[in-house]
Tab-separated table of C-alpha atoms in Angstrom:
chain	number	residue	atom	x	y	z
A	46	MET	CA	0.285	-208.763	39.922
A	47	GLN	CA	-0.187	-205.580	41.908
A	48	GLN	CA	2.518	-206.591	44.371
A	49	GLU	CA	5.004	-207.107	41.505
A	50	ILE	CA	4.294	-203.680	40.113
A	51	THR	CA	4.749	-202.155	43.531
A	52	PHE	CA	8.022	-203.943	44.082
A	53	GLU	CA	9.346	-202.930	40.627
A	54	LEU	CA	8.390	-199.299	41.209
A	55	ALA	CA	10.017	-199.390	44.658
A	56	LYS	CA	13.273	-200.717	43.113
A	57	GLN	CA	13.179	-197.954	40.541
A	58	LEU	CA	12.503	-195.337	43.223
A	59	LYS	CA	15.529	-196.521	45.212
A	60	PHE	CA	17.725	-196.596	42.095
A	61	TYR	CA	16.825	-193.054	41.010
A	62	PHE	CA	17.048	-191.699	44.536
A	63	HIS	CA	20.616	-192.959	44.623
A	64	HIS	CA	21.567	-191.457	41.255
A	65	PHE	CA	19.709	-188.198	41.776
A	66	SER	CA	21.424	-187.650	45.159
A	67	LYS	CA	24.818	-188.040	43.445
A	68	THR	CA	24.173	-185.222	40.961
A	69	PRO	CA	21.485	-182.887	42.331
A	70	ALA	CA	22.434	-179.951	40.110
A	71	SER	CA	22.366	-181.808	36.779
A	72	THR	CA	19.232	-181.907	34.684
A	73	ILE	CA	17.015	-184.986	34.663
A	74	ILE	CA	17.583	-185.248	30.913
A	75	LYS	CA	21.384	-185.354	31.301
A	76	ILE	CA	21.209	-187.894	34.098
A	77	SER	CA	18.874	-190.037	32.046
A	78	LYS	CA	21.239	-190.015	29.090
A	79	THR	CA	24.196	-190.923	31.311
A	80	LEU	CA	22.272	-193.799	32.907
A	81	ASP	CA	21.119	-195.131	29.535
A	82	VAL	CA	24.769	-195.388	28.402
A	83	LYS	CA	26.138	-196.631	31.722
A	84	TYR	CA	23.576	-199.437	32.116
A	85	ASP	CA	23.153	-200.176	28.405
A	86	TYR	CA	19.501	-199.139	28.440
A	87	GLU	CA	17.626	-198.459	25.242
A	88	ALA	CA	17.809	-194.748	24.405
A	89	GLY	CA	15.240	-192.949	26.565
A	90	GLY	CA	14.726	-195.997	28.794
A	91	SER	CA	15.632	-194.308	32.067
A	92	LEU	CA	13.610	-191.247	31.178
A	93	ALA	CA	10.607	-193.472	30.560
A	94	GLU	CA	11.065	-195.030	33.982
A	95	ILE	CA	11.301	-191.613	35.577
A	96	ARG	CA	8.084	-190.574	33.811
A	97	GLY	CA	6.496	-193.732	35.085
A	98	LEU	CA	7.445	-192.862	38.668
A	99	LEU	CA	6.005	-189.398	38.142
A	100	ALA	CA	2.759	-190.892	36.708
A	101	SER	CA	2.569	-193.212	39.745
A	102	ARG	CA	3.020	-190.164	42.015
A	103	LEU	CA	6.096	-191.620	43.639
A	104	LEU	CA	7.965	-188.535	42.379
A	105	SER	CA	6.564	-185.043	42.068
A	106	PHE	CA	7.741	-181.650	40.885
A	107	ASP	CA	6.490	-178.113	40.301
A	108	VAL	CA	4.801	-178.201	36.867
A	109	ASN	CA	5.820	-174.593	36.343
A	110	ILE	CA	9.440	-175.712	35.916
A	111	PRO	CA	10.136	-176.833	32.328
A	112	PHE	CA	10.938	-180.546	32.293
A	113	ARG	CA	14.064	-179.978	30.229
A	114	LYS	CA	15.464	-177.755	33.016
A	115	LEU	CA	14.281	-179.917	35.898
A	116	THR	CA	16.975	-181.051	38.302
A	117	PRO	CA	16.893	-183.705	41.087
A	118	ALA	CA	16.953	-180.938	43.649
A	119	GLU	CA	13.483	-179.846	42.391
A	120	ILE	CA	11.980	-183.335	42.608
A	121	SER	CA	10.209	-184.611	45.731
A	122	PHE	CA	10.201	-188.318	46.537
A	123	VAL	CA	7.184	-190.039	48.043
A	124	ASP	CA	7.086	-190.043	51.852
A	125	ASP	CA	4.368	-192.722	52.156
A	126	ILE	CA	5.685	-195.232	54.668
A	127	SER	CA	4.148	-198.247	52.927
A	128	VAL	CA	6.132	-197.543	49.738
A	129	LEU	CA	9.318	-196.945	51.706
A	130	GLU	CA	8.801	-200.313	53.458
A	131	ALA	CA	8.426	-202.066	50.131
A	132	ILE	CA	11.838	-200.819	49.072
A	133	ASN	CA	13.434	-202.628	52.047
A	134	VAL	CA	11.700	-205.982	51.444
């Protein structure tokens, strides 16, 4: 079960890294709304996944920045080699 969770989180990490790098100046909220429409997600679905990545410490940001104003340029992605290897499985 743990391996499945890790693989799913790694897929999400790769997905959001791709989309965040395309629009680094847009807010996370705007990107989430766009992805929800583009991929026919339930409203707030992509934002929930991003919050899950933050909770899993695969993404991090300065908590002094209001989340509604947060942009991909202000988010750090995990640099743990084991997680990065899982993405390429």
